[in-house]
Amino acid sequence: MSSLIYTAFSRHLIKHPWQLGLALLGIAVGVAVIVSIRLTQHSAFEAFDIATHTTMGQASHRLVGPKGLVTNEQYQRMVLAFPALPMTPVINQRLTLPEHGRAIELLGIDPISRTKFNPGGKVDRLWFEPEKLISEPRSAIISRTTAAELGLRTGSYLTVNYGPKTARLKIIALLPPPHSPGGLVKGLIIVDIATAQEVLQLYHGISHINLLINDNYTATHLNKTISAAYGDELELLDLAAESRRIKRMTAAFYSNLNALSLMALLVGMFLIYNTETFIILQRRKILGCLRALGVSRRQVLQSILIEASCIGVIGSLGGIILGVFLADSLLGIVSTTINDLYFKTSIDRLSVASTTLFGSFSVGVASTLLAALIPALQATRIEPTLMTNRNSVQPPNIRQICIIAGIIFFLCNLLSWFTLEYSQSPNAGFVGISLVVFGFAAICPLAIIALSAGTRWLLSSQRFLPERHGLRTVSTAVNRTGPASAALMIATAASIGIGIMIMSFRVSVSDWLDTALRADLYVSGEHFDNQSRGVKLSPAFVEKIERLDEVTSTSTVLRQQIKTPSGNVQLSAYKLNAAARQGFQFKVGDSEAIWVQWEDSDVVIITEPYAHHNLLDIGDDLQIKTNTGERRFQIVGIYADYASERGNISMSRNTYDRHWERDDYDGIGIYVAPNVSIADAASSVTAVINANSTIVVNSAAELKQTSLEVFDRTFLITELLRAIAVIVSVIGILGALLAQQLERTREYGVLRAIGFTIPEMGRTILTQTFLLGATAAMIAIPVGILIGVILIEVVNPRSFGWTMIMQIPTALMVKSFAIAVLAALGAGLYPSYRAARIEVTDAMRYE
Amino acid sequence: MANEYPAVNLSRVCKNYGQALIKQRVLIDVELRINRGEFVVLFGRSGSGKSTLLNLIGAMDRPTSGLIEIDGIQISNLKERARTEFRRASLGFIFQAYNLIPTLTAFENVKLPLTLNGIFDETPALKILNDLGLENKAGSSVEDLSGGEQQRVAIGRALVHSPSLILADEPTGNLDIETGHEIIRLIDGLVRRNGQTLIMATHSQEVIGYADRVLTIRDRKVVEL
């Protein structure tokens, strides 16, 4: 292929920087969104790995007690029983910093036994001299970042609180040392195990034991031995499996974000398609000339695709740079959501993975080529006879557009139906959505033609000549205005669909909270994560609360991780009064029948997600390992619960007590006497608590507010991505209009010459943009509702097992319609300005 | 052997546009023979079918029926790829609107057919620019040239690879009379010097004086004027 053709094409692009810029922007924004989502995910996982490594060292397994406590005696027995097995005691607990008004994670370690976890001289992430921690009493090491935040340095003292207990720790080192390759351990304070016991006044035990299974012991052998020696007192956890399980929990969250990022890329692809179509339109004469001179169709296709791949490469590189910056900005939001919903991690910095960058780069280039393929194929159909054809701009073939659009619409919707009907995967939901969106995008040009004709009929008076002209123009240039309108339609529809899903989800969660939070006040041990490391409430404490004059009745809950054949799950044992029972919304099962069996039979009720993930229904039996051995419990109800994606099992406290021996609680629901204010009751309850430890009291309203705040934070990133997609599509509309204006420069000149005033020129162009926006919005509303239905009825039940009450808020529809139309009108302002400034003589000469 | 064949030979060539009910018959049973080295003018009003005939001879379009031979090669049955290669190697085109590649310089435009034919020697391009009096404009963007200069670049591009047949469609249509004459003189001189065949579609009376033969399209058939 002649290099002269590439020279000609590249110079053409350089001479038209707006078009080049739009194409580059389209792909760059799409790639940037993908890169940012992938990088934040990677950073979150890396931070999690580093934090895990810091607390576990090279440990492969962890030995835990049922109440989050391993006694000193149990630890000593383990050391004696397995002398060749590297093991180290660990204490971890969250402390508060009274001088700074924030919390910090305490990690108590045994520096000497921990060294066994770094065989072969592997670098310990903690990176310090262990003997210092032992030799200097109440000494601590703190992460460098946290030290900077708290204004601490080596030699400073830090006051920490654990409930009513206070201690002062001396900072003896910061980690990692400067210029070291050490990891990030933000929000962590490390002390010797003895210091940790002193700070927590936990002299009789530790949190858990970390183990490194080596050639001397297999996990199976160890499990058997531990089971024989300790029964159910201690449990061996595979840390790698735990880590994988925790990361898997975020899969649904990220699949939503990835779907959104792909949508942004789809919008970007429309932008590229639009730009490529216009570039080819501009080059029709050049291409026709080249064809006449003997350039083959294949050479035309090849040269356009090579040019597109160059745009793809540059755009994707730009997208990667933009994506890294975007990821840095999103890191805080993603970090908050992960902390709220999944696991505790401090994402201190962005971790840039080359595989992510390369993958996103490849997706960007491939998408550009795909988007450019149709215009490139159209270019190959340009005939050399164009050179002797006086009519340089041919009107689009409406019949052809109708047939192609109809076929695409039909096929996409049929495929979508098949996908949704016959695949049970959550990802099939996203595929179904993409097909529906693509199918409706195909009919955008048809809608433009129809709406244009209808509006022209309505505006038949001569007073509307500029508007009528604008409507006709937008219709005849439908091969360029169609994709722009489709891009705006996609962004608006996605915005509506996601809006419907979020709104429905929020209303469902809010309704559920209203129903579930029947008590006036809730007392609980402070839970820092979903590992149940909070303080347990004693029966004496519950009794004290019940004896308060302000309290009429209580309900209680005890939470415990239990073993079932399908894995560990949280069991909640409830003592419920009549009001608390009304807090359960049963999706399956008869509530009256359930409560009849609740106390005296071995029955359980399970949450929707648990039923979904484990394919369970009422009438099925659950085999649970209890203190009295394996027992079968019949499922009698499935209830709504949005608190956990994994789901949980509930039974009555009576049933629990028949199979386990525990007397403590995790939470109390307090029903306040009718003549007492909730604030007064809360004060009385708090007065009882002060004598205890880190127990917290919340009103139902506070809990609801906090829960909804978490919900809103979770979807903040979604809102941001929605906004990005809309901005990209507005740029698309702007590009399409600019392109159209350029193409019609001579026509505008003629209009000005025959007497069109500047305001009339503005009316012409703004009518065009209004039509594009209105078409996009009108199609986007039904498509958005369809997306919402698929998200609510297919994606969410398949991903999480949650059902929702569908909401179609009128305000959202009106807002989206207005945004689409205003965006389109806004995009028309600059072209109107340019059209108004056209010099008639120059325009008439324009080729 | 090649000399036994006429430069252009059309036999019972028909060309219709459209389909079925709205079929438009532009050329009917055209018979035409043009010898090597002839300068033939295709004279007639707009819409008479001159450009259609030129497109058919130039392998840019296919006849509805009939045979077209150029230098003994039957092009009416050639497949798309072969027709493209034929145009590249054997034909030179001059258009009314010049149709130069605006993003290339004058020299690059002239050189284009050479590079398309795999000839990387730039001497012919430089020589023809000299012949056309454009040696000082070689590096200029074609957009900076006057209409006459642009058409001279187009002539250079049509002749540089020494095709046996040159097709010119209203080459003076966009030029003033004086420049038009100058362009016709240039084309005439160059093609006669190289012994090339030239078919020029025009409605300009002034061009007729340069031609060996003048043809016109009457009742959708080619006839001598």
Tab-separated table of C-alpha atoms in Angstrom, chain A residues 2 4-5 7-8 11-12 15 285-286 289-299 383-385 387-388 390, chain B residues 51 55 60-61 80-81 84 87-88 93 95-96 99 101-105 108 111-112 115-116 143 157 169-170:
chain	number	residue	atom	x	y	z
A	2	SER	CA	1.308	3.356	-0.998
A	4	LEU	CA	1.352	8.473	-0.063
A	5	ILE	CA	-2.204	7.395	0.812
A	7	THR	CA	0.348	10.629	4.174
A	8	ALA	CA	-2.801	12.013	2.550
A	11	ARG	CA	-2.611	15.182	6.820
A	12	HIS	CA	-6.381	15.245	6.437
A	15	LYS	CA	-6.097	19.571	9.100
A	285	LYS	CA	-14.018	12.696	-3.421
A	286	ILE	CA	-10.522	11.668	-2.409
A	289	CYS	CA	-10.331	9.668	-7.025
A	290	LEU	CA	-8.081	7.018	-5.532
A	291	ARG	CA	-10.445	4.323	-6.732
A	292	ALA	CA	-10.320	5.837	-10.242
A	293	LEU	CA	-6.538	5.866	-10.110
A	294	GLY	CA	-6.484	2.161	-9.328
A	295	VAL	CA	-6.647	1.818	-5.553
A	296	SER	CA	-8.532	-1.397	-4.785
A	297	ARG	CA	-11.409	-1.799	-2.302
A	298	ARG	CA	-9.137	-3.882	-0.077
A	299	GLN	CA	-6.519	-1.140	-0.052
A	383	GLU	CA	-17.328	4.033	-6.797
A	384	PRO	CA	-14.800	5.778	-9.032
A	385	THR	CA	-17.764	7.094	-11.068
A	387	MET	CA	-15.563	11.627	-10.011
A	388	THR	CA	-17.844	12.307	-12.964
A	390	ARG	CA	-21.941	16.240	-10.296
B	51	SER	CA	-19.755	10.883	-18.810
B	55	ASN	CA	-17.060	5.777	-17.207
B	60	MET	CA	-15.229	2.624	-13.725
B	61	ASP	CA	-18.652	1.244	-14.572
B	80	GLU	CA	-13.715	-5.690	-9.702
B	81	ARG	CA	-10.114	-6.326	-8.658
B	84	THR	CA	-9.024	-1.727	-10.598
B	87	ARG	CA	-7.278	1.342	-14.437
B	88	ARG	CA	-4.140	1.671	-12.349
B	93	PHE	CA	-7.913	10.408	-15.958
B	95	PHE	CA	-11.492	15.509	-14.397
B	96	GLN	CA	-13.333	18.802	-14.625
B	99	ASN	CA	-9.911	15.931	-8.088
B	101	ILE	CA	-5.700	14.894	-3.247
B	102	PRO	CA	-5.825	18.145	-1.280
B	103	THR	CA	-3.545	16.955	1.504
B	104	LEU	CA	-0.683	16.061	-0.880
B	105	THR	CA	1.716	18.431	-2.610
B	108	GLU	CA	3.140	13.912	-4.444
B	111	LYS	CA	3.925	10.745	-8.153
B	112	LEU	CA	0.858	8.862	-6.848
B	115	THR	CA	3.843	4.495	-6.436
B	116	LEU	CA	0.520	2.714	-6.975
B	143	GLU	CA	-4.883	23.976	-2.464
B	157	ARG	CA	-0.895	12.737	-12.736
B	169	ASP	CA	-14.006	14.733	-18.689
B	170	GLU	CA	-14.650	18.453	-19.298
